[in-house]
Coordinates of C-alpha atoms and ligand atoms in Angstrom, one line a residue:
X286 CA 91.7 97.1 109.6
X287 CA 89.9 96.4 107.0
X288 CA 90.8 93.4 104.4
X289 CA 89.9 93.6 100.5
X290 CA 90.4 90.0 98.7
X291 CA 90.1 90.6 95.0
X292 CA 90.5 87.8 92.4
X293 CA 93.3 87.7 91.5
X294 CA 96.9 89.9 91.8
X295 CA 95.4 92.2 88.3
X296 CA 92.4 92.9 90.3
X297 CA 94.5 94.5 93.7
X298 CA 96.4 96.3 91.7
X299 CA 94.4 97.5 89.9
X300 CA 91.8 98.7 93.4
X301 CA 95.1 99.8 94.6
X302 CA 95.9 102.1 91.6
X303 CA 92.9 103.6 91.3
X304 CA 92.6 103.6 95.3
X305 CA 95.6 106.4 95.1
X306 CA 94.6 108.4 92.7
X307 CA 91.9 109.1 93.7
X308 CA 93.0 110.2 97.2
X309 CA 95.5 112.1 94.5
X310 CA 92.4 114.1 92.7
X311 CA 90.6 114.4 96.4
X312 CA 93.6 115.9 97.6
X313 CA 96.6 117.2 95.0
X314 CA 99.2 118.4 97.0
X315 CA 98.8 114.9 99.0
X316 CA 101.7 113.8 101.0
X317 CA 102.5 110.3 99.9
X318 CA 104.5 107.8 101.6
X319 CA 105.7 105.5 98.9
X320 CA 107.5 101.5 98.6
X321 CA 109.8 99.5 96.6
X322 CA 109.7 96.1 95.9
X323 CA 108.6 93.9 92.8
X324 CA 104.5 93.9 93.7
X325 CA 104.9 98.3 93.4
X326 CA 105.8 98.0 90.0
X327 CA 102.2 97.6 88.8
X328 CA 100.6 99.8 91.6
X329 CA 103.4 102.8 89.7
X330 CA 102.8 100.8 86.1
X331 CA 98.8 101.9 86.7
X332 CA 99.4 105.4 88.2
X333 CA 101.8 106.1 85.0
X334 CA 98.9 105.3 83.1
X335 CA 95.6 107.0 84.7
X336 CA 97.4 110.2 83.7
X337 CA 97.0 111.4 87.1
X338 CA 98.8 115.3 88.5
X339 CA 101.8 114.7 90.8
X340 CA 102.8 118.2 89.8
X341 CA 101.4 119.3 93.6
X342 CA 102.1 115.9 95.5
X343 CA 105.5 115.3 98.1
X344 CA 106.9 111.8 98.5
X345 CA 108.8 109.9 101.2
X346 CA 110.4 106.2 100.4
X347 CA 110.5 103.3 102.9
X348 CA 113.7 102.4 102.7
X349 CA 117.2 101.8 100.9
X350 CA 120.2 100.1 101.2
X351 CA 123.3 101.5 102.9
X352 CA 126.7 101.6 99.9
X353 CA 124.6 102.0 97.2
X354 CA 124.7 105.1 95.0
X355 CA 120.9 106.5 93.8
X356 CA 122.1 106.1 90.0
X357 CA 123.3 102.7 91.2
X358 CA 120.9 99.9 89.2
X359 CA 119.4 98.4 92.5
X360 CA 118.9 101.3 94.2
X361 CA 114.8 102.4 95.4
X362 CA 116.1 106.3 94.5
X363 CA 116.9 104.8 90.4
X364 CA 113.4 101.5 91.1
X365 CA 111.7 105.0 91.3
X366 CA 113.1 107.0 89.2
X367 CA 112.6 104.4 86.4
X368 CA 109.1 103.2 87.4
X369 CA 107.1 106.3 89.0
X370 CA 109.4 109.4 88.5
X371 CA 110.8 110.2 85.4
X372 CA 106.8 108.9 83.9
X373 CA 105.3 111.0 85.9
X374 CA 104.8 115.3 86.0
X375 CA 106.8 115.1 90.2
X376 CA 108.9 117.9 90.9
X377 CA 111.8 115.6 91.4
X378 CA 112.3 118.8 93.8
X379 CA 109.6 117.4 95.7
X380 CA 110.7 113.4 96.1
X381 CA 112.2 111.3 98.6
X382 CA 114.7 108.5 99.5
X383 CA 116.7 107.8 102.1
X384 CA 119.8 108.6 101.7
X385 CA 121.8 105.3 101.9
X386 CA 125.3 106.8 100.5
X387 CA 125.2 109.3 103.3
X388 CA 128.5 109.0 105.2
X389 CA 126.8 110.1 108.3
X390 CA 123.2 107.9 108.1
X391 CA 122.5 108.5 111.4
X392 CA 122.8 112.7 110.8
X393 CA 120.9 111.4 106.8
X394 CA 117.8 109.5 109.6
X395 CA 117.7 112.2 111.5
X396 CA 117.7 114.6 108.6
X397 CA 114.7 112.4 106.7
X398 CA 112.8 112.0 110.0
X399 CA 112.5 116.3 110.7
X400 CA 111.6 116.5 106.2
X401 CA 108.5 114.7 107.6
X402 CA 107.4 116.8 110.0
X403 CA 108.0 119.8 107.7
X404 CA 106.1 118.6 105.0
X405 CA 103.2 118.1 107.6
X406 CA 103.8 114.2 107.8
X407 CA 102.5 111.2 105.5
X408 CA 98.4 111.5 103.9
X409 CA 98.5 107.4 102.9
X410 CA 101.8 104.9 103.1
X411 CA 101.8 102.5 101.2
X412 CA 102.9 99.0 102.4
X413 CA 104.4 96.0 100.9
X414 CA 105.2 93.3 103.2
X415 CA 108.4 91.0 103.0
X416 CA 108.5 87.2 103.7
X417 CA 110.5 88.4 106.9
X418 CA 107.7 90.3 107.8
X419 CA 108.7 93.9 107.3
X420 CA 108.1 96.8 106.4
X421 CA 109.7 99.2 105.0
X422 CA 113.4 97.3 106.2
X423 CA 111.8 97.0 109.1
X424 CA 114.0 93.6 109.9
X425 CA 111.8 91.0 113.1
X426 CA 112.3 92.7 116.0
X427 CA 112.3 96.3 115.1
X428 CA 110.7 98.3 117.8
X429 CA 107.2 99.0 117.0
X430 CA 108.1 102.6 118.3
X431 CA 111.0 102.6 116.5
X432 CA 112.2 105.6 113.8
X433 CA 114.5 106.1 111.3
X434 CA 117.1 104.4 111.1
X435 CA 120.0 102.3 110.0
X436 CA 119.2 98.1 110.4
X437 CA 120.9 95.0 109.2
X438 CA 118.4 92.8 107.5
X439 CA 117.7 88.4 107.2
X440 CA 119.3 86.2 105.5
X441 CA 115.3 85.4 104.9
X442 CA 115.2 89.3 103.1
X443 CA 118.3 89.3 101.5
X444 CA 117.6 85.9 100.1
X445 CA 113.7 86.5 99.2
X446 CA 115.6 89.9 97.4
X447 CA 118.3 88.5 95.4
X448 CA 116.4 88.2 92.2
X449 CA 117.8 91.9 91.7
X450 CA 120.7 91.1 92.7
X451 CA 121.7 88.5 89.3
X452 CA 120.4 85.8 92.2
X453 CA 123.0 85.7 94.6
X454 CA 121.8 86.9 98.0
X455 CA 125.3 87.8 98.9
X456 CA 125.0 90.7 96.3
X457 CA 122.1 92.2 98.3
X458 CA 123.3 94.6 100.9
X459 CA 123.9 93.5 104.2
X460 CA 122.0 96.8 105.9
X461 CA 119.2 100.0 105.0
X462 CA 118.2 102.7 106.2
X463 CA 114.7 102.4 106.0
X464 CA 111.7 104.7 108.1
X465 CA 110.5 103.1 110.9
X466 CA 107.8 101.4 112.3
X467 CA 106.7 104.3 114.8
X468 CA 107.5 106.5 111.9
X469 CA 104.9 103.8 109.7
X470 CA 101.9 104.4 112.3
X471 CA 102.1 108.4 112.4
X472 CA 100.9 108.1 108.4
X473 CA 97.0 109.4 108.6
X474 CA 95.7 106.3 106.1
X475 CA 98.3 102.2 105.7
X476 CA 97.6 100.7 102.6
X477 CA 99.0 97.7 102.3
X478 CA 99.4 95.6 99.6
X479 CA 100.7 91.4 98.5
X480 CA 99.5 89.3 96.2
X481 CA 100.8 85.9 95.4
X482 CA 100.8 82.9 97.6
X483 CA 104.9 82.8 99.1
X484 CA 102.7 85.5 100.8
X485 CA 99.8 83.9 102.6
X486 CA 101.2 83.0 105.5
X487 CA 103.5 85.9 106.5
X488 CA 99.8 88.0 105.2
X489 CA 98.1 86.3 107.6
X490 CA 100.0 86.1 111.1
X491 CA 100.0 90.5 110.2
X492 CA 96.8 90.5 110.5
X493 CA 94.8 88.0 112.4
X494 CA 97.5 87.0 114.5
X495 CA 99.1 89.0 117.6
X496 CA 101.2 92.1 117.3
X497 CA 104.6 91.7 118.2
X498 CA 108.0 93.4 116.9
X499 CA 108.7 90.0 115.6
X500 CA 107.1 90.2 113.1
X501 CA 106.6 94.2 112.4
X502 CA 103.4 94.6 109.2
X503 CA 101.6 93.1 112.7
X504 CA 102.1 96.7 113.8
X505 CA 99.4 97.4 110.9
X506 CA 96.2 96.3 113.6
X507 CA 97.6 99.7 115.8
X508 CA 96.9 101.9 113.1
X509 CA 92.9 103.3 113.0
X510 CA 92.9 104.0 109.0
X511 CA 95.1 100.3 107.6
X512 CA 93.6 98.7 104.7
X513 CA 95.2 96.0 103.4
X514 CA 94.6 94.8 99.5
X515 CA 95.2 91.1 98.8
X516 CA 94.3 88.3 95.9
X517 CA 92.8 84.8 96.9
X518 CA 96.6 83.6 96.8
X519 CA 97.9 86.1 99.7
X520 CA 94.9 85.2 101.4
X521 CA 94.9 81.9 102.0
X522 CA 95.2 81.7 104.9
X523 CA 92.6 84.5 107.0
X524 CA 89.8 82.7 108.8
X525 CA 87.4 85.4 108.9
X526 CA 87.7 86.2 105.1
X527 CA 83.6 85.6 104.8
X528 CA 83.5 88.5 107.1
X529 CA 85.8 90.2 105.7
X530 CA 84.0 90.1 101.7
X531 CA 80.6 91.1 103.9
X532 CA 82.8 94.2 104.4
X533 CA 83.7 94.7 101.0
X534 CA 80.2 94.4 100.0
X535 CA 78.5 96.3 101.9
X536 CA 79.8 99.0 103.1
X537 CA 79.5 102.4 101.2
X538 CA 82.8 103.0 101.1
X539 CA 84.3 100.2 98.6
X540 CA 81.0 100.7 96.6
X541 CA 82.7 102.9 93.1
X542 CA 85.2 99.2 93.5
X543 CA 82.2 96.8 93.6
Ligands
GLP248 C1 111.5 94.7 100.0 C2 111.4 96.4 100.6 C3 109.7 96.5 101.5 C4 108.5 95.3 100.4 C5 109.1 94.1 99.8 C6 108.3 93.6 99.1 O1 111.7 95.0 100.7 N1 111.6 96.9 101.4 O2 109.5 97.6 101.4 O3 107.6 95.8 101.0 O4 110.9 94.2 98.8 O5 108.5 92.9 97.7 P1 108.4 92.3 97.1 O6 107.0 93.4 96.1 O7 108.4 92.0 95.7 O8 107.5 91.3 97.3

């Protein structure tokens, strides 16, 4: 794992957007794993502005609320349409979001896993992190080998996402369909982005704490090609930041980003 600390959220977002655009230009038919949440809105805005072409790309989103149809303004399918898909040349048929409105969720989950496999697996998985330590909607005690399935959300997550539901946590669906931690770990590269002081504690636990299913994001420590990009505020709890800064300042891989 490499941890990249940027002075502020805008620069952390910029770095991630640049890295994504670079990967897409290097491999136009890349298979992307995409994330939602407020943090990602700025990443998508930068990507749209970069004018990189998504024409040959395939995408798989991490998760979707159960019970929300794709056109519901709070669904993650709708979020992706608004922030990325409708503003780029992504082909609709190449974009995938789990079907939270499926009558048979188990079948929808198995199908999603199959589609990822048929696409050749995910090349680059973008990740945010929730205050409950989730990646996707892998809430505490999600098995590190879990696959796409339905998951009950924690009160912490429902409170964190209440803003999008008029500030009422009771309106946030109780369950979601999410790719598993095991599915995420099979992506060839992981890029986790976290910004702001509210993420400082959970970032420190995920990056430097023990690997535990209580914090599913800690499983990224098992991944051989993983980058964590944070701003100063989200980096505040990290112990080894001098070393992370040293790597960013010296590794040739990062020379274009310094
Ligand atoms: C939701 C998504 C997660 C994402 C998280 C972060 O809960 N299911 O995949 O990591 O939001 O949200 P934000 O960026 O709004 O803090």
